[in-house]
């Protein structure tokens, strides 16, 4: 999913916080059991199949429940609305939806709620960012062709067979397909989404433990507990007010002042003080997040054999150990592969897979960069969004490391872009001319999710447009493999292709971090680094 970044604070938010504080300490709101939390405006309207970044994903996780849900402690995919998912061949699936579920507007959740939503998400006409996740369903090539116009309106592999049953036929075997169905793109949608689309976008209606009460872009979104929610994970508070920040330092100081209850990204500049400041109300836990430097392979200068050597040399010029120790103070760990330790070795994590290419080696780095013809364009400009307090610090540190290796203090510079939305828009329009900050927060805890969406040809989050036929072939083989151990081995071979081409430079694994006031109890982050809002108690 999700290009990991935390867009924060907008200009009008100071007024919002004053108003919130007037309601009671820490934005207590209605009944004193509403908590306030830092947030950032989503890049797009909150259509489940059009949201592939963290901020929008937080809201979708609160207002929707899908066929599966990932356990907030282990990340394991468990049935939620799925009563059962049956298959005999890992290609044909029969799905039965649990009885009794409704949307917050009273509509029942049926098999059609899923089939209509998936058809909408897959359609080229609707231009949804997560359309690619439906690519394994039979008929996708007709609904979302690579070129030309679509020749079908619905996926031939989806059939409603009863009020609570539907079948899914994939174009090839995909043994872990059921485990992907907790991702928000596969959420059900009510009929109101289709019949009153504009109104739905203004105030999305879902089937999760919270409903959206209001949203003012650049300021805040208010969500309230849905008392009639039929699921087992009912909210333990009365609601959540998400306050927009573009500066995580400001959010942090507001928590210290009691004007905000929860900040879910501790800025690097505050890590030396956080344990003392918050007196134990600080969380630092492993998360399925990897930070990388991505490259614009659509720029011919970066898509040559020489540039491959340069990319590998740049990786070896970065002193990850020093940067994570001095800037991130235990909240980051130097990356040695392109997945996350959260997966565990059984899930595909292979420590050290990157090998020497991810080890700091100034002499080898200089040699490779020189052999590759030098930095394309003569200067490395690392683009990043400047609306948080930490990206500038680590980008400057990476550049300092590269500059020291090359003996040239102008070889690498940071290239800030004002906001996360502008940054992502430039990436989406393929306007990058050099490396850019990239991050991946897993959509589901499978090695496949760390590789295929990012590096498969024309994949949904392949922002740099890297392409390699051998990688694609190995991923196809892995997905078709019914034996999990053999599938993971094939995925790791595909990861080796990423390494050999340095399709992106892995930097560090990221922990989830959060701080909160003494009004809150039971605060935890899930393996995706998102607060488990429904479990938080207030008071």
Short mmCIF file of C-alpha atoms in Angstrom, two decimals:
data_model
loop_
_atom_site.label_atom_id
_atom_site.label_comp_id
_atom_site.label_asym_id
_atom_site.label_seq_id
_atom_site.Cartn_x
_atom_site.Cartn_y
_atom_site.Cartn_z
CA UNK A 1 0.00 0.00 0.00
CA UNK A 2 1.18 2.76 1.22
CA UNK A 3 3.97 5.13 0.43
CA UNK A 4 4.89 5.67 4.04
CA UNK A 5 4.90 9.28 5.12
CA UNK A 6 3.17 11.27 7.78
CA UNK A 7 1.62 14.47 6.52
CA UNK A 8 0.83 16.76 9.43
CA UNK A 9 -0.47 20.11 10.64
CA UNK A 10 -2.22 22.60 8.39
CA UNK A 11 -2.40 26.35 8.87
CA UNK A 12 -5.86 26.43 10.43
CA UNK A 13 -5.25 23.69 12.96
CA UNK A 14 -4.22 26.03 15.79
CA UNK A 15 -7.76 27.40 15.85
CA UNK A 16 -9.12 23.85 15.88
CA UNK A 17 -7.00 22.88 18.86
CA UNK A 18 -8.12 25.93 20.82
CA UNK A 19 -11.70 24.93 20.16
CA UNK A 20 -10.99 21.35 21.16
CA UNK A 21 -9.24 22.39 24.34
CA UNK A 22 -12.29 24.47 25.25
CA UNK A 23 -14.31 21.24 25.31
CA UNK A 24 -12.12 19.86 28.08
CA UNK A 25 -8.52 18.77 28.58
CA UNK A 26 -6.96 16.90 25.67
CA UNK A 27 -9.79 17.45 23.22
CA UNK A 28 -12.13 15.39 25.32
CA UNK A 29 -15.23 16.27 23.31
CA UNK A 30 -18.56 14.55 23.82
CA UNK A 31 -18.90 12.85 27.17
CA UNK A 32 -15.19 13.07 27.89
CA UNK A 33 -14.50 9.73 26.19
CA UNK A 34 -13.41 11.08 22.79
CA UNK A 35 -9.68 11.07 22.15
CA UNK A 36 -7.70 13.29 19.80
CA UNK A 37 -4.87 12.00 17.63
CA UNK A 38 -2.40 13.47 15.15
CA UNK A 39 -3.16 12.87 11.49
CA UNK A 40 -2.58 14.16 7.96
CA UNK A 41 -4.96 14.86 5.09
CA UNK A 42 -5.37 11.83 2.80
CA UNK A 43 -4.04 12.18 -0.72
CA UNK A 44 -7.39 11.17 -2.27
CA UNK A 45 -11.05 10.81 -1.32
CA UNK A 46 -11.55 7.79 0.94
CA UNK A 47 -12.63 5.21 -1.64
CA UNK A 48 -11.17 1.91 -0.40
CA UNK A 49 -9.77 1.02 -3.82
CA UNK A 50 -8.25 4.48 -4.28
CA UNK A 51 -6.38 4.83 -0.98
CA UNK A 52 -2.81 3.53 -0.88
CA UNK A 53 -1.19 5.78 1.72
CA UNK A 54 -1.06 5.71 5.50
CA UNK A 55 -3.28 8.65 6.46
CA UNK A 56 -6.27 7.57 4.42
CA UNK A 57 -5.63 3.98 5.42
CA UNK A 58 -6.00 4.87 9.11
CA UNK A 59 -9.55 6.07 8.51
CA UNK A 60 -10.51 3.12 6.32
CA UNK A 61 -9.32 0.77 9.07
CA UNK A 62 -11.72 2.51 11.45
CA UNK A 63 -14.83 2.68 9.28
CA UNK A 64 -14.59 -0.60 7.35
CA UNK A 65 -14.32 -4.30 8.08
CA UNK A 66 -13.58 -6.79 5.31
CA UNK A 67 -13.62 -10.53 4.82
CA UNK A 68 -10.41 -10.81 6.84
CA UNK A 69 -8.85 -8.71 9.57
CA UNK A 70 -5.22 -8.69 10.58
CA UNK A 71 -4.78 -9.44 14.25
CA UNK A 72 -3.66 -6.17 15.91
CA UNK A 73 -0.98 -8.03 17.89
CA UNK A 74 0.33 -10.70 15.52
CA UNK A 75 -0.73 -9.44 12.08
CA UNK A 76 -2.19 -12.86 11.28
CA UNK A 77 -5.08 -12.83 8.79
CA UNK A 78 -8.25 -13.98 10.55
CA UNK A 79 -11.83 -14.26 9.35
CA UNK A 80 -13.98 -11.19 9.99
CA UNK A 81 -16.94 -11.00 7.58
CA UNK A 82 -15.87 -14.25 5.96
CA UNK A 83 -17.78 -17.17 7.46
CA UNK A 84 -15.64 -19.40 5.27
CA UNK A 85 -13.38 -19.29 2.21
CA UNK A 86 -13.15 -22.63 0.41
CA UNK A 87 -10.88 -23.82 -2.39
CA UNK A 88 -9.57 -27.12 -3.68
CA UNK A 89 -7.04 -25.79 -6.18
CA UNK A 90 -5.90 -22.28 -5.03
CA UNK A 91 -7.58 -20.83 -8.11
CA UNK A 92 -11.34 -21.24 -7.61
CA UNK A 93 -12.67 -19.86 -4.32
CA UNK A 94 -16.15 -19.94 -2.79
CA UNK A 95 -16.70 -17.22 -0.20
CA UNK A 96 -19.52 -17.17 2.33
CA UNK A 97 -20.26 -13.85 4.07
CA UNK A 98 -21.26 -14.00 7.73
CA UNK A 99 -24.92 -13.23 8.35
CA UNK A 100 -26.09 -10.17 10.28
CA UNK A 101 -23.57 -7.54 9.17
CA UNK A 102 -24.82 -4.10 8.16
CA UNK A 103 -23.44 -0.78 7.01
CA UNK A 104 -23.94 2.16 9.35
CA UNK A 105 -26.75 3.47 7.10
CA UNK A 106 -28.72 0.28 7.74
CA UNK A 107 -28.00 -1.51 4.46
CA UNK A 108 -27.15 -5.20 4.83
CA UNK A 109 -23.68 -6.38 3.84
CA UNK A 110 -24.18 -9.04 1.21
CA UNK A 111 -22.12 -10.93 -1.34
CA UNK A 112 -23.07 -8.25 -3.84
CA UNK A 113 -21.53 -5.60 -1.55
CA UNK A 114 -18.15 -7.20 -2.18
CA UNK A 115 -18.58 -8.09 -5.85
CA UNK A 116 -19.81 -4.61 -6.81
CA UNK A 117 -16.98 -2.97 -4.84
CA UNK A 118 -14.31 -5.14 -6.45
CA UNK A 119 -15.69 -4.56 -9.94
CA UNK A 120 -15.65 -0.82 -9.28
CA UNK A 121 -12.10 -0.95 -7.99
CA UNK A 122 -10.84 -2.94 -10.97
CA UNK A 123 -12.45 -0.79 -13.67
CA UNK A 124 -10.08 1.29 -15.78
CA UNK A 125 -12.87 3.84 -16.13
CA UNK A 126 -12.78 4.56 -12.39
CA UNK A 127 -9.00 5.09 -12.33
CA UNK A 128 -8.49 3.61 -8.87
CA UNK A 129 -4.94 3.48 -7.47
CA UNK A 130 -5.46 0.01 -6.00
CA UNK A 131 -6.94 -1.51 -9.15
CA UNK A 132 -3.84 -3.66 -9.44
CA UNK A 133 -4.86 -5.69 -6.39
CA UNK A 134 -7.69 -7.18 -8.44
CA UNK A 135 -5.31 -8.17 -11.23
CA UNK A 136 -5.32 -11.88 -10.39
CA UNK A 137 -9.08 -12.17 -10.82
CA UNK A 138 -10.09 -13.60 -14.18
CA UNK A 139 -11.22 -10.96 -16.67
CA UNK A 140 -9.02 -8.17 -15.33
CA UNK A 141 -7.40 -7.78 -18.75
CA UNK A 142 -10.82 -6.88 -20.20
CA UNK A 143 -11.86 -4.55 -17.37
CA UNK A 144 -8.46 -2.89 -16.99
CA UNK A 145 -6.39 -3.41 -20.17
CA UNK A 146 -2.81 -2.15 -20.28
CA UNK A 147 -3.64 -0.13 -23.39
CA UNK A 148 -6.87 1.02 -25.02
CA UNK A 149 -10.33 1.10 -23.50
CA UNK A 150 -11.96 -1.54 -21.36
CA UNK A 151 -14.15 -4.06 -23.18
CA UNK A 152 -16.04 -5.36 -20.13
CA UNK A 153 -17.65 -3.67 -17.14
CA UNK A 154 -17.31 -6.54 -14.67
CA UNK A 155 -14.72 -9.17 -13.85
CA UNK A 156 -15.68 -12.51 -15.37
CA UNK A 157 -14.09 -14.24 -12.37
CA UNK A 158 -16.62 -12.79 -9.91
CA UNK A 159 -20.08 -14.36 -9.59
CA UNK A 160 -22.78 -13.75 -6.98
CA UNK A 161 -24.30 -17.15 -6.22
CA UNK A 162 -26.55 -16.23 -3.31
CA UNK A 163 -27.32 -13.43 -0.84
CA UNK A 164 -24.24 -14.37 1.19
CA UNK A 165 -22.13 -16.36 -1.27
CA UNK A 166 -19.95 -15.52 -4.25
CA UNK A 167 -17.23 -17.24 -6.22
CA UNK A 168 -13.84 -15.93 -7.27
CA UNK A 169 -11.91 -17.43 -10.19
CA UNK A 170 -8.32 -16.30 -10.55
CA UNK A 171 -6.33 -16.23 -13.76
CA UNK A 172 -3.71 -18.46 -12.13
CA UNK A 173 -3.17 -20.20 -8.82
CA UNK A 174 -2.54 -17.85 -5.90
CA UNK A 175 -2.31 -19.90 -2.72
CA UNK A 176 -2.19 -16.93 -0.32
CA UNK A 177 -5.04 -15.02 -1.98
CA UNK A 178 -7.35 -15.35 1.08
CA UNK A 179 -4.71 -13.72 3.29
CA UNK A 180 -4.77 -10.57 1.13
CA UNK A 181 -8.47 -9.98 1.73
CA UNK A 182 -7.99 -7.97 4.90
CA UNK A 183 -6.52 -5.13 2.85
CA UNK A 184 -8.83 -2.12 2.58
CA UNK A 185 -9.08 -2.31 -1.24
CA UNK A 186 -11.21 -5.45 -0.78
CA UNK A 187 -13.71 -3.77 1.58
CA UNK A 188 -17.44 -4.02 0.81
CA UNK A 189 -19.40 -0.97 -0.32
CA UNK A 190 -23.05 -0.05 0.25
CA UNK A 191 -25.42 0.71 -2.61
CA UNK A 192 -25.29 4.38 -1.56
CA UNK A 193 -21.70 4.49 -2.79
CA UNK A 194 -22.96 3.91 -6.32
CA UNK A 195 -26.32 5.67 -6.27
CA UNK A 196 -25.22 8.83 -4.41
CA UNK A 197 -21.50 8.80 -5.09
CA UNK A 198 -20.75 12.49 -4.52
CA UNK A 199 -22.61 12.51 -1.23
CA UNK A 200 -20.82 9.33 -0.15
CA UNK A 201 -17.43 10.89 -0.90
CA UNK A 202 -18.36 13.90 1.25
CA UNK A 203 -19.26 11.60 4.14
CA UNK A 204 -18.16 7.97 3.59
CA UNK A 205 -20.37 5.22 4.98
CA UNK A 206 -18.79 1.94 6.05
CA UNK A 207 -19.43 -1.08 8.25
CA UNK A 208 -16.70 -0.65 10.88
CA UNK A 209 -16.80 0.34 14.57
CA UNK A 210 -16.69 4.08 13.79
CA UNK A 211 -18.66 6.47 11.59
CA UNK A 212 -17.46 9.76 10.13
CA UNK A 213 -19.27 12.71 11.63
CA UNK A 214 -17.47 15.53 9.80
CA UNK A 215 -14.29 16.40 7.92
CA UNK A 216 -12.68 19.76 7.29
CA UNK A 217 -9.72 19.40 4.96
CA UNK A 218 -6.56 20.84 6.47
CA UNK A 219 -8.06 20.85 9.95
CA UNK A 220 -9.66 17.70 11.35
CA UNK A 221 -11.91 14.68 10.93
CA UNK A 222 -14.29 13.62 13.68
CA UNK A 223 -15.28 9.98 14.02
CA UNK A 224 -17.79 8.61 16.50
CA UNK A 225 -18.42 5.16 17.89
CA UNK A 226 -21.15 3.29 16.01
CA UNK A 227 -23.28 1.86 18.79
CA UNK A 228 -24.99 -0.66 16.49
CA UNK A 229 -21.74 -2.07 15.16
CA UNK A 230 -22.25 -5.87 14.98
CA UNK A 231 -18.60 -6.94 15.16
CA UNK A 232 -16.67 -8.34 18.13
CA UNK A 233 -14.20 -5.42 18.19
CA UNK A 234 -16.51 -2.64 19.34
CA UNK A 235 -14.90 0.70 20.16
CA UNK A 236 -14.00 1.14 23.84
CA UNK A 237 -14.21 4.93 23.54
CA UNK A 238 -16.85 7.32 22.24
CA UNK A 239 -14.88 8.50 19.24
CA UNK A 240 -11.67 9.84 17.76
CA UNK A 241 -10.87 13.34 16.54
CA UNK A 242 -8.08 13.23 13.97
CA UNK A 243 -6.26 16.56 13.94
CA UNK A 244 -4.21 17.51 10.89
CA UNK A 245 -0.52 18.28 11.47
CA UNK A 246 2.26 18.99 9.02
CA UNK A 247 4.87 19.23 11.77
CA UNK A 248 5.25 16.24 14.07
CA UNK A 249 7.21 18.39 16.53
CA UNK A 250 4.13 20.54 17.02
CA UNK A 251 1.99 17.45 17.58
CA UNK A 252 4.49 16.17 20.12
CA UNK A 253 4.56 19.42 22.10
CA UNK A 254 0.76 19.52 22.03
CA UNK A 255 0.69 16.09 23.68
CA UNK A 256 3.05 17.38 26.37
CA UNK A 257 0.76 20.39 26.89
CA UNK A 258 -2.37 18.22 27.08
CA UNK A 259 -3.89 19.77 23.95
CA UNK A 260 -3.63 16.50 22.03
CA UNK A 261 -4.06 12.98 23.39
CA UNK A 262 -1.98 10.89 21.00
CA UNK A 263 0.87 11.42 18.53
CA UNK A 264 1.69 8.34 16.49
CA UNK A 265 5.04 9.39 15.06
CA UNK A 266 7.64 10.70 17.49
CA UNK A 267 9.93 13.16 15.66
CA UNK A 268 13.60 12.24 15.58
CA UNK A 269 14.56 15.47 17.33
CA UNK A 270 12.52 14.44 20.40
CA UNK A 271 13.75 10.87 20.78
CA UNK A 272 16.46 11.82 23.28
CA UNK A 273 13.80 13.27 25.61
CA UNK A 274 10.73 11.17 24.99
CA UNK A 275 11.08 8.63 27.80
CA UNK A 276 11.52 11.37 30.37
CA UNK A 277 8.91 13.68 28.85
CA UNK A 278 6.17 11.06 28.74
CA UNK A 279 6.96 9.09 31.92
CA UNK A 280 6.38 5.67 30.38
CA UNK A 281 3.63 6.72 27.99
CA UNK A 282 5.87 6.02 25.00
CA UNK A 283 5.57 3.10 22.58
CA UNK A 284 8.42 1.86 20.40
CA UNK A 285 7.56 -1.45 18.73
CA UNK A 286 8.66 -3.25 15.54
CA UNK A 287 6.45 -2.57 12.53
CA UNK A 288 6.19 -3.82 8.98
CA UNK A 289 7.80 -0.71 7.54
CA UNK A 290 10.85 -0.38 5.33
CA UNK A 291 12.39 2.91 4.24
CA UNK A 292 14.20 3.04 0.90
CA UNK A 293 15.56 5.34 -1.77
CA UNK A 294 13.71 4.76 -5.05
CA UNK A 295 14.91 5.72 -8.53
CA UNK A 296 13.20 7.07 -11.68
CA UNK A 297 13.86 4.27 -14.17
CA UNK A 298 11.72 6.17 -16.67
CA UNK A 299 14.67 8.58 -16.86
CA UNK A 300 17.14 6.89 -19.29
CA UNK A 301 20.13 8.17 -17.30
CA UNK A 302 19.15 5.93 -14.39
CA UNK A 303 18.27 2.88 -16.49
CA UNK A 304 21.66 1.73 -17.78
CA UNK A 305 24.20 -0.90 -16.79
CA UNK A 306 26.49 1.85 -15.53
CA UNK A 307 23.71 3.35 -13.43
CA UNK A 308 23.19 -0.06 -11.81
CA UNK A 309 26.79 0.07 -10.55
CA UNK A 310 26.25 3.63 -9.37
CA UNK A 311 23.12 2.65 -7.40
CA UNK A 312 24.98 -0.20 -5.71
CA UNK A 313 27.91 2.11 -4.98
CA UNK A 314 25.58 4.69 -3.44
CA UNK A 315 24.11 1.99 -1.21
CA UNK A 316 27.60 1.10 0.01
CA UNK A 317 28.36 4.78 0.65
CA UNK A 318 25.58 5.11 3.24
CA UNK A 319 26.61 4.53 6.84
CA UNK A 320 23.29 3.10 8.03
CA UNK A 321 24.60 2.05 11.41
CA UNK A 322 25.78 5.55 12.31
CA UNK A 323 22.65 7.28 10.99
CA UNK A 324 20.19 5.01 12.80
CA UNK A 325 22.19 5.29 16.04
CA UNK A 326 22.67 9.06 16.10
CA UNK A 327 19.42 10.28 14.55
CA UNK A 328 16.83 7.61 15.26
CA UNK A 329 18.04 6.36 18.65
CA UNK A 330 16.74 2.81 18.55
CA UNK A 331 13.61 3.41 16.47
CA UNK A 332 15.29 2.27 13.22
CA UNK A 333 17.50 -0.71 12.38
CA UNK A 334 19.83 -0.88 9.35
CA UNK A 335 18.11 -2.84 6.57
CA UNK A 336 19.77 -5.94 5.19
CA UNK A 337 16.97 -6.98 2.85
CA UNK A 338 13.84 -5.55 1.16
CA UNK A 339 11.18 -6.90 3.55
CA UNK A 340 10.78 -6.55 7.34
CA UNK A 341 11.80 -8.56 10.42
CA UNK A 342 8.13 -8.44 11.45
CA UNK A 343 7.49 -11.21 8.89
CA UNK A 344 9.89 -13.57 10.64
CA UNK A 345 11.93 -16.11 8.72
CA UNK A 346 8.82 -18.28 8.28
CA UNK A 347 7.14 -15.33 6.54
CA UNK A 348 9.99 -14.62 4.14
CA UNK A 349 12.32 -12.28 6.00
CA UNK A 350 15.92 -13.25 5.21
CA UNK A 351 18.43 -11.17 7.15
CA UNK A 352 21.57 -10.40 5.20
CA UNK A 353 20.05 -11.10 1.78
CA UNK A 354 21.39 -7.76 0.53
CA UNK A 355 24.93 -8.85 1.43
CA UNK A 356 27.87 -6.49 0.80
CA UNK A 357 25.69 -4.13 -1.21
CA UNK A 358 24.11 -2.88 2.02
CA UNK A 359 27.33 -2.71 4.03
CA UNK A 360 29.22 0.56 4.45
CA UNK A 361 32.38 0.26 2.35
CA UNK A 362 33.77 3.64 1.18
CA UNK A 363 36.50 2.20 -1.06
CA UNK A 364 34.19 -0.21 -2.86
CA UNK A 365 31.52 2.51 -3.14
CA UNK A 366 33.91 4.95 -4.83
CA UNK A 367 35.12 2.26 -7.21
CA UNK A 368 31.61 1.23 -8.31
CA UNK A 369 30.39 4.82 -8.77
CA UNK A 370 33.48 5.61 -10.86
CA UNK A 371 33.13 2.41 -12.94
CA UNK A 372 29.48 3.26 -13.54
CA UNK A 373 30.36 6.64 -15.05
CA UNK A 374 29.65 8.77 -11.99
CA UNK A 375 26.38 10.15 -10.66
CA UNK A 376 23.97 10.80 -13.56
CA UNK A 377 23.74 14.54 -14.13
CA UNK A 378 26.75 15.15 -11.91
CA UNK A 379 24.81 15.65 -8.65
CA UNK A 380 22.54 13.45 -6.55
CA UNK A 381 19.37 15.28 -5.50
CA UNK A 382 17.30 13.28 -3.01
CA UNK A 383 13.68 14.44 -3.12
CA UNK A 384 11.56 14.22 0.03
CA UNK A 385 8.50 15.82 1.58
CA UNK A 386 9.48 18.55 4.03
CA UNK A 387 6.30 18.69 6.10
CA UNK A 388 7.62 16.58 8.95
CA UNK A 389 10.50 17.20 11.31
CA UNK A 390 12.64 14.13 10.57
CA UNK A 391 13.06 13.60 6.82
CA UNK A 392 15.41 16.54 6.39
CA UNK A 393 17.65 15.21 9.15
CA UNK A 394 18.18 11.77 7.71
CA UNK A 395 18.37 12.96 4.08
CA UNK A 396 21.08 15.40 5.10
CA UNK A 397 22.85 12.60 6.97
CA UNK A 398 22.66 10.27 3.96
CA UNK A 399 24.06 13.03 1.74
CA UNK A 400 26.83 13.78 4.23
CA UNK A 401 27.78 10.11 4.22
CA UNK A 402 27.87 9.98 0.41
CA UNK A 403 29.73 13.29 0.16
CA UNK A 404 32.36 12.14 2.64
CA UNK A 405 32.89 8.94 0.68
CA UNK A 406 33.24 10.83 -2.60
CA UNK A 407 35.27 13.69 -1.13
CA UNK A 408 32.84 16.24 -2.56
CA UNK A 409 30.45 18.18 -0.35
CA UNK A 410 28.26 19.04 -3.37
CA UNK A 411 27.88 15.49 -4.72
CA UNK A 412 24.60 14.92 -2.85
CA UNK A 413 21.99 17.41 -1.67
CA UNK A 414 18.45 17.23 -0.36
CA UNK A 415 15.60 18.41 -2.57
CA UNK A 416 12.61 19.20 -0.32
CA UNK A 417 9.01 19.37 -1.56
CA UNK A 418 6.61 21.35 0.64
CA UNK A 419 3.89 18.82 1.42
CA UNK A 420 3.35 15.08 1.29
CA UNK A 421 0.46 15.52 -1.18
CA UNK A 422 2.61 17.58 -3.56
CA UNK A 423 5.45 15.08 -3.17
CA UNK A 424 3.21 12.12 -4.02
CA UNK A 425 1.62 13.98 -6.92
CA UNK A 426 5.03 14.68 -8.45
CA UNK A 427 5.97 11.04 -8.05
CA UNK A 428 2.69 9.92 -9.63
CA UNK A 429 3.31 12.19 -12.61
CA UNK A 430 6.82 10.74 -13.03
CA UNK A 431 8.60 14.03 -12.50
CA UNK A 432 11.49 12.70 -10.42
CA UNK A 433 14.95 13.24 -11.95
CA UNK A 434 16.91 11.47 -9.23
CA UNK A 435 16.39 9.29 -6.15
CA UNK A 436 13.42 10.01 -3.91
CA UNK A 437 12.34 9.05 -0.43
CA UNK A 438 10.19 5.95 -0.46
CA UNK A 439 8.75 3.81 2.27
CA UNK A 440 6.57 0.76 2.44
CA UNK A 441 4.09 -0.05 5.15
CA UNK A 442 2.87 -3.58 4.56
CA UNK A 443 -0.71 -4.07 3.47
CA UNK A 444 -0.69 -7.65 4.73
CA UNK A 445 2.07 -9.69 6.38
CA UNK A 446 3.38 -11.59 3.35
CA UNK A 447 6.76 -11.31 1.61
CA UNK A 448 4.77 -10.97 -1.61
CA UNK A 449 3.45 -7.60 -0.43
CA UNK A 450 6.97 -6.20 0.01
CA UNK A 451 7.96 -7.19 -3.53
CA UNK A 452 5.16 -7.43 -6.07
CA UNK A 453 3.37 -4.07 -5.59
CA UNK A 454 6.72 -2.23 -5.68
CA UNK A 455 8.83 -3.98 -8.31
CA UNK A 456 6.58 -6.01 -10.62
CA UNK A 457 6.23 -4.46 -14.07
CA UNK A 458 3.55 -1.73 -13.97
CA UNK A 459 2.54 -2.66 -10.42
CA UNK A 460 0.37 -0.25 -8.45
CA UNK A 461 3.16 1.20 -6.31
CA UNK A 462 6.05 0.75 -8.73
CA UNK A 463 6.63 4.51 -8.73
CA UNK A 464 10.01 4.32 -10.43
CA UNK A 465 8.76 2.05 -13.25
CA UNK A 466 11.48 -0.56 -12.75
CA UNK A 467 10.92 -3.68 -14.84
CA UNK A 468 12.66 -7.04 -15.01
CA UNK A 469 11.25 -10.12 -16.75
CA UNK A 470 13.08 -12.58 -14.51
CA UNK A 471 11.70 -10.91 -11.39
CA UNK A 472 8.17 -10.98 -12.82
CA UNK A 473 8.52 -14.67 -13.74
CA UNK A 474 9.74 -15.66 -10.28
CA UNK A 475 6.87 -13.76 -8.62
CA UNK A 476 4.36 -15.50 -10.91
CA UNK A 477 5.88 -18.86 -10.01
CA UNK A 478 5.79 -18.07 -6.29
CA UNK A 479 2.16 -17.00 -6.37
CA UNK A 480 1.18 -20.19 -8.18
CA UNK A 481 2.99 -22.39 -5.67
CA UNK A 482 0.67 -24.11 -3.20
CA UNK A 483 3.49 -25.10 -0.84
CA UNK A 484 4.25 -22.11 1.37
CA UNK A 485 7.92 -22.97 1.94
CA UNK A 486 8.61 -23.32 -1.78
CA UNK A 487 6.66 -20.11 -2.49
CA UNK A 488 8.78 -18.15 -0.01
CA UNK A 489 11.97 -19.56 -1.54
CA UNK A 490 10.86 -18.33 -4.98
CA UNK A 491 9.98 -14.90 -3.59
CA UNK A 492 13.44 -14.69 -2.06
CA UNK A 493 14.97 -15.55 -5.43
CA UNK A 494 12.95 -12.66 -6.88
CA UNK A 495 14.27 -10.46 -4.07
CA UNK A 496 17.74 -11.45 -5.19
CA UNK A 497 16.98 -9.94 -8.60
CA UNK A 498 16.04 -6.69 -6.87
CA UNK A 499 19.36 -6.82 -5.03
CA UNK A 500 21.45 -7.56 -8.11
CA UNK A 501 19.93 -4.56 -9.88
CA UNK A 502 19.64 -2.36 -6.76
CA UNK A 503 16.13 -1.50 -7.92
CA UNK A 504 15.84 0.53 -4.70
CA UNK A 505 18.31 1.15 -1.89
CA UNK A 506 17.07 -0.31 1.41
CA UNK A 507 17.88 2.05 4.27
CA UNK A 508 16.35 0.86 7.55
CA UNK A 509 13.52 -1.02 9.15
CA UNK A 510 11.23 1.32 11.04
CA UNK A 511 9.60 0.80 14.40
CA UNK A 512 6.22 2.22 15.16
CA UNK A 513 6.36 4.94 17.78
CA UNK A 514 3.72 6.84 19.70
CA UNK A 515 3.26 9.01 22.75
CA UNK A 516 0.11 9.80 24.68
CA UNK A 517 -1.34 11.63 27.66
CA UNK A 518 -2.41 10.11 30.95
CA UNK A 519 -6.07 10.35 29.83
CA UNK A 520 -5.57 7.27 27.65
CA UNK A 521 -5.26 3.62 28.62
CA UNK A 522 -4.66 0.49 26.56
CA UNK A 523 -2.77 2.33 23.82
CA UNK A 524 -1.02 0.00 21.36
CA UNK A 525 0.25 0.02 17.81
CA UNK A 526 -0.54 -2.82 15.42
CA UNK A 527 2.17 -4.42 13.22
CA UNK A 528 1.38 -1.76 10.61
CA UNK A 529 2.40 0.97 13.13
CA UNK A 530 -1.18 2.30 13.31
CA UNK A 531 -2.83 2.91 16.70
CA UNK A 532 -5.45 0.31 17.58
CA UNK A 533 -8.00 3.06 18.12
CA UNK A 534 -10.95 0.82 19.01
CA UNK A 535 -9.07 -0.64 22.02
CA UNK A 536 -8.12 2.72 23.59
CA UNK A 537 -9.96 3.71 26.74
CA UNK A 538 -10.32 7.35 27.78
CA UNK A 539 -10.44 8.64 31.33
#
